[in-house]
PDB file of C-alpha atoms in Angstrom:
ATOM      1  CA  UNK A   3    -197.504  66.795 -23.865  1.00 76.00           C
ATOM      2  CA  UNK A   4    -196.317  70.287 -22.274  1.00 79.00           C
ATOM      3  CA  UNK A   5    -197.009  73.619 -23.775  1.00 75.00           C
ATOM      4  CA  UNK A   6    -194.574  74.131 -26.821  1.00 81.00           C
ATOM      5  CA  UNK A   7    -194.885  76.017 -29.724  1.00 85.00           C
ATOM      6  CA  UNK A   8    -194.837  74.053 -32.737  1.00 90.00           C
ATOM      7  CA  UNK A   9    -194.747  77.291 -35.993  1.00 92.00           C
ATOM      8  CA  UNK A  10    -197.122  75.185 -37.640  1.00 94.00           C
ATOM      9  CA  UNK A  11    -199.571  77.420 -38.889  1.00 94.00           C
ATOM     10  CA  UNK A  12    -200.658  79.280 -42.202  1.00 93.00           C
ATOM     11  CA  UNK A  13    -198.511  82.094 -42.496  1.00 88.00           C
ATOM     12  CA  UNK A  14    -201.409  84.397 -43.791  1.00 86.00           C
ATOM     13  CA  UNK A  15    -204.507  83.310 -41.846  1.00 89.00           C
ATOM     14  CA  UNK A  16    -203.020  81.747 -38.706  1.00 90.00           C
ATOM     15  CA  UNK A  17    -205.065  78.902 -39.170  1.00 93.00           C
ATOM     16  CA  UNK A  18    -203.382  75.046 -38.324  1.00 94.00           C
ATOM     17  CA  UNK A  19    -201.993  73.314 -40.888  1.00 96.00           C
ATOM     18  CA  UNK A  20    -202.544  69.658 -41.412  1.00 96.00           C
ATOM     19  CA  UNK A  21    -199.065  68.942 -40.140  1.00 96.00           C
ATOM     20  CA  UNK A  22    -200.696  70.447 -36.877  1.00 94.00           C
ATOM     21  CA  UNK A  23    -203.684  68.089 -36.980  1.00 95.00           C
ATOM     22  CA  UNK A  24    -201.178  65.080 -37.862  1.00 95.00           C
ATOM     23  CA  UNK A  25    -198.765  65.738 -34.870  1.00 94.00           C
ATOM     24  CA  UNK A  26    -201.905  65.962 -32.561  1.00 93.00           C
ATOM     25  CA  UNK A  27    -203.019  63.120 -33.588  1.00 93.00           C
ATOM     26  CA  UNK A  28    -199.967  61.184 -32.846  1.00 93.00           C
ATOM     27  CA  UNK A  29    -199.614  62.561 -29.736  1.00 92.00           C
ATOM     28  CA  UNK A  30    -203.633  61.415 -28.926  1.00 92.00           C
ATOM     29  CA  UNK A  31    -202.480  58.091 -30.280  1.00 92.00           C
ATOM     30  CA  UNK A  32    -199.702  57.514 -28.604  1.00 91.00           C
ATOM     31  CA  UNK A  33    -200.362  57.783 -25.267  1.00 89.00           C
ATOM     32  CA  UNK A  34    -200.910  61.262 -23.982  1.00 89.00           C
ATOM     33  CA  UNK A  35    -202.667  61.469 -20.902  1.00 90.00           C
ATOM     34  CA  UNK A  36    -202.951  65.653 -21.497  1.00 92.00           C
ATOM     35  CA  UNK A  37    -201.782  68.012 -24.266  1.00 92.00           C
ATOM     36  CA  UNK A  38    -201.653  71.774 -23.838  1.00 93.00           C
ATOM     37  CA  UNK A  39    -201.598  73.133 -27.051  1.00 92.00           C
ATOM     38  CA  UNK A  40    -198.740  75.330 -28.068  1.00 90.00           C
ATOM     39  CA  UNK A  41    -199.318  79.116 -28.638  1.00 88.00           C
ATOM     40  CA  UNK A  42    -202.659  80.236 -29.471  1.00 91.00           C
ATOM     41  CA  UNK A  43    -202.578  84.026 -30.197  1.00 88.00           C
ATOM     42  CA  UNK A  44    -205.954  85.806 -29.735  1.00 86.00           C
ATOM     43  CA  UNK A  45    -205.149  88.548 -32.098  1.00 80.00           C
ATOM     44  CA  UNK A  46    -202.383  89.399 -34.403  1.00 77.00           C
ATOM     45  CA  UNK A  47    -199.299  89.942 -32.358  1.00 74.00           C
ATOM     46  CA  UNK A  48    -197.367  86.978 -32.380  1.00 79.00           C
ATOM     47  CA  UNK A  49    -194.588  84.924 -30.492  1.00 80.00           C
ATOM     48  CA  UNK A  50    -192.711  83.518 -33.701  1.00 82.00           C
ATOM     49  CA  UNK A  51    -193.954  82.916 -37.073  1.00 86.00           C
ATOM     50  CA  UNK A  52    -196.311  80.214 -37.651  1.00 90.00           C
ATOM     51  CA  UNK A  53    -198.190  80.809 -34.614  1.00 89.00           C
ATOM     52  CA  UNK A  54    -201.799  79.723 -34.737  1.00 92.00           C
ATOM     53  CA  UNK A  55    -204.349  82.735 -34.122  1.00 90.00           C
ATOM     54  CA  UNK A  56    -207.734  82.552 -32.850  1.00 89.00           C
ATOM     55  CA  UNK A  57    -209.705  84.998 -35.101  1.00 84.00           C
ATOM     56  CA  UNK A  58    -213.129  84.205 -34.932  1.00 81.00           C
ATOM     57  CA  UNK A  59    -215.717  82.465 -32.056  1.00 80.00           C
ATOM     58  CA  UNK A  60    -216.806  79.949 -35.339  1.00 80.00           C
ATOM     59  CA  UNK A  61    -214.302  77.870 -35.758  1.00 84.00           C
ATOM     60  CA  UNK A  62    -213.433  76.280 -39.084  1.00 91.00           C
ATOM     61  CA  UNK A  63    -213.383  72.545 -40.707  1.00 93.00           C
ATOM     62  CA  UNK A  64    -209.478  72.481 -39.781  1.00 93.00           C
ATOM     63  CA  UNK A  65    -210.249  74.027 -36.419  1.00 91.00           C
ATOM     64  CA  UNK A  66    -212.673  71.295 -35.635  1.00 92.00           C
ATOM     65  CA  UNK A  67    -210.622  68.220 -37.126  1.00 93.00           C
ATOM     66  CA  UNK A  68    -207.478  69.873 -34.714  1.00 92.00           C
ATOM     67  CA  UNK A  69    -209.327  69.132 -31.717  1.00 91.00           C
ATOM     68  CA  UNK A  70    -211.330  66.193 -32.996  1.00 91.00           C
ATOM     69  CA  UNK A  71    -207.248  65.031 -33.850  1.00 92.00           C
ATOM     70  CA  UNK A  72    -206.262  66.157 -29.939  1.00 90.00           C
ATOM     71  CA  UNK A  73    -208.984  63.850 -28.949  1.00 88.00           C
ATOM     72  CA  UNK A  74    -208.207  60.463 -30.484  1.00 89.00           C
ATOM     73  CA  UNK A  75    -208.461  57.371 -28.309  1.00 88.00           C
ATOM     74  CA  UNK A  76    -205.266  55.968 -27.167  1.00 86.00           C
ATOM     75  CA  UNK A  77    -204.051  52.747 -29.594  1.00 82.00           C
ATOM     76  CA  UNK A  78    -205.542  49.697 -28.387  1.00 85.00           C
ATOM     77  CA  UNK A  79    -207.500  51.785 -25.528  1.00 87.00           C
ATOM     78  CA  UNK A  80    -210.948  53.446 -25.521  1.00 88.00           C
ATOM     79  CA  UNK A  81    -208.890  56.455 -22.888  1.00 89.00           C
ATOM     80  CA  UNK A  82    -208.949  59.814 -24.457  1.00 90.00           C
ATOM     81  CA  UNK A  83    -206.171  62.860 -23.129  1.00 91.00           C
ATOM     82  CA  UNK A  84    -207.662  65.784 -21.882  1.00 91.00           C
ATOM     83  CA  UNK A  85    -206.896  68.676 -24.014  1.00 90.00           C
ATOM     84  CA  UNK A  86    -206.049  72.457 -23.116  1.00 91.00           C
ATOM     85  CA  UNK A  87    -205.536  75.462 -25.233  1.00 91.00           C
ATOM     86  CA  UNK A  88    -202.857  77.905 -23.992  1.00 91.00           C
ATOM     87  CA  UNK A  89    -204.237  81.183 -25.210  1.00 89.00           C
ATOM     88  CA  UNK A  90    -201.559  83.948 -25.390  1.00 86.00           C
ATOM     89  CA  UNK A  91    -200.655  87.295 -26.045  1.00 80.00           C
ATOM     90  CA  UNK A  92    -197.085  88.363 -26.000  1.00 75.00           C
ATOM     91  CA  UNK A  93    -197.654  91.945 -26.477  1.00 72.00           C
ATOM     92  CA  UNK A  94    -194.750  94.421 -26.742  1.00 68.00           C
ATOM     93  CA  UNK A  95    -192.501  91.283 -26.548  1.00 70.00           C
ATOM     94  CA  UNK A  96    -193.937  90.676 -30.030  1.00 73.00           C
ATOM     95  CA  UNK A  97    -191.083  90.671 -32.736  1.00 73.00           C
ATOM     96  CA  UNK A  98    -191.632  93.309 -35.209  1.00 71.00           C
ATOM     97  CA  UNK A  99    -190.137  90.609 -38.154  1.00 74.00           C
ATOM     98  CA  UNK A 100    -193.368  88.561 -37.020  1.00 72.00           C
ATOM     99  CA  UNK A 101    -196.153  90.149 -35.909  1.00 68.00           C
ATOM    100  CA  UNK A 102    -198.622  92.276 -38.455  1.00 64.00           C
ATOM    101  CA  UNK A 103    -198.809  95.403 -36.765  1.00 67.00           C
ATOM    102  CA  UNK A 104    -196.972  97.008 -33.519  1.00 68.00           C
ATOM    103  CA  UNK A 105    -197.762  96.243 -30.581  1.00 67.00           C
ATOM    104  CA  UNK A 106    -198.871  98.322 -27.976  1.00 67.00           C
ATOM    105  CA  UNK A 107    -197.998  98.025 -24.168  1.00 65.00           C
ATOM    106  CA  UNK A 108    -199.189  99.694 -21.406  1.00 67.00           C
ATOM    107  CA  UNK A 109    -195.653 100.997 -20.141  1.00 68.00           C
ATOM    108  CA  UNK A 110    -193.077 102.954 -21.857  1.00 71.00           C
ATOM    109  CA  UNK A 111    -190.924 101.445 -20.030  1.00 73.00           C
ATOM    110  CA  UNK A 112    -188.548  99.911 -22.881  1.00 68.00           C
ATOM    111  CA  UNK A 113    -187.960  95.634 -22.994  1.00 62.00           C
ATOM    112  CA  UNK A 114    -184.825  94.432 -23.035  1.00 67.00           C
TER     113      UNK A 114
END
């Protein structure tokens, strides 16, 4: 499974949803020799709404039962995929509709 970004997150906290967990899973289940998660903002700018954000070094219950999910033996086999977070930051690329404050760059050189 390539690096995607599947907007399944909790709109206010950023933290996966069960849906999340649920896809995972599938993907564990069915096969998947690696899965690198989708988006995984490390603070509050985001790519798109829905993103998952890392906000703390503790993670929670649904934290922990996202990677236990990412983890799950293959049907029929005791093989497990390897799993990789893709941490990200999309900085001044960040929409404004999305993200919960502006985001600062360090050009002033304007995107397009």
């Amino acid at each position: 499974k390539t690096a995607t970004s599947e907007h399944l997150a909790h709109p206010i906290t950023g933290e996966p949803l069960e849906a999340m967990v649920e896809l995972y899973r599938a993907w564990a289940e069915g096969g998947s020799g690696l899965i690198i998660t989708g988006n995984v903002m490390v603070d509050e700018h985001l790519e798109g709404p829905g993103n998952v954000i890392c906000r703390s070094a503790t993670p929670s219950a649904i934290w922990q039962e996202w990677a236990r999910a990412s983890k799950t033996c293959r049907r029929g086999s005791q093989e497990r995929p390897v799993a990789i977070v893709q941490l990200s930051h999309p900085g001044r690329q960040s929409p404004p509709s999305v993200s919960l404050c502006r985001p600062v760059a360090p050009s002033t050189v304007p995107f397009r």
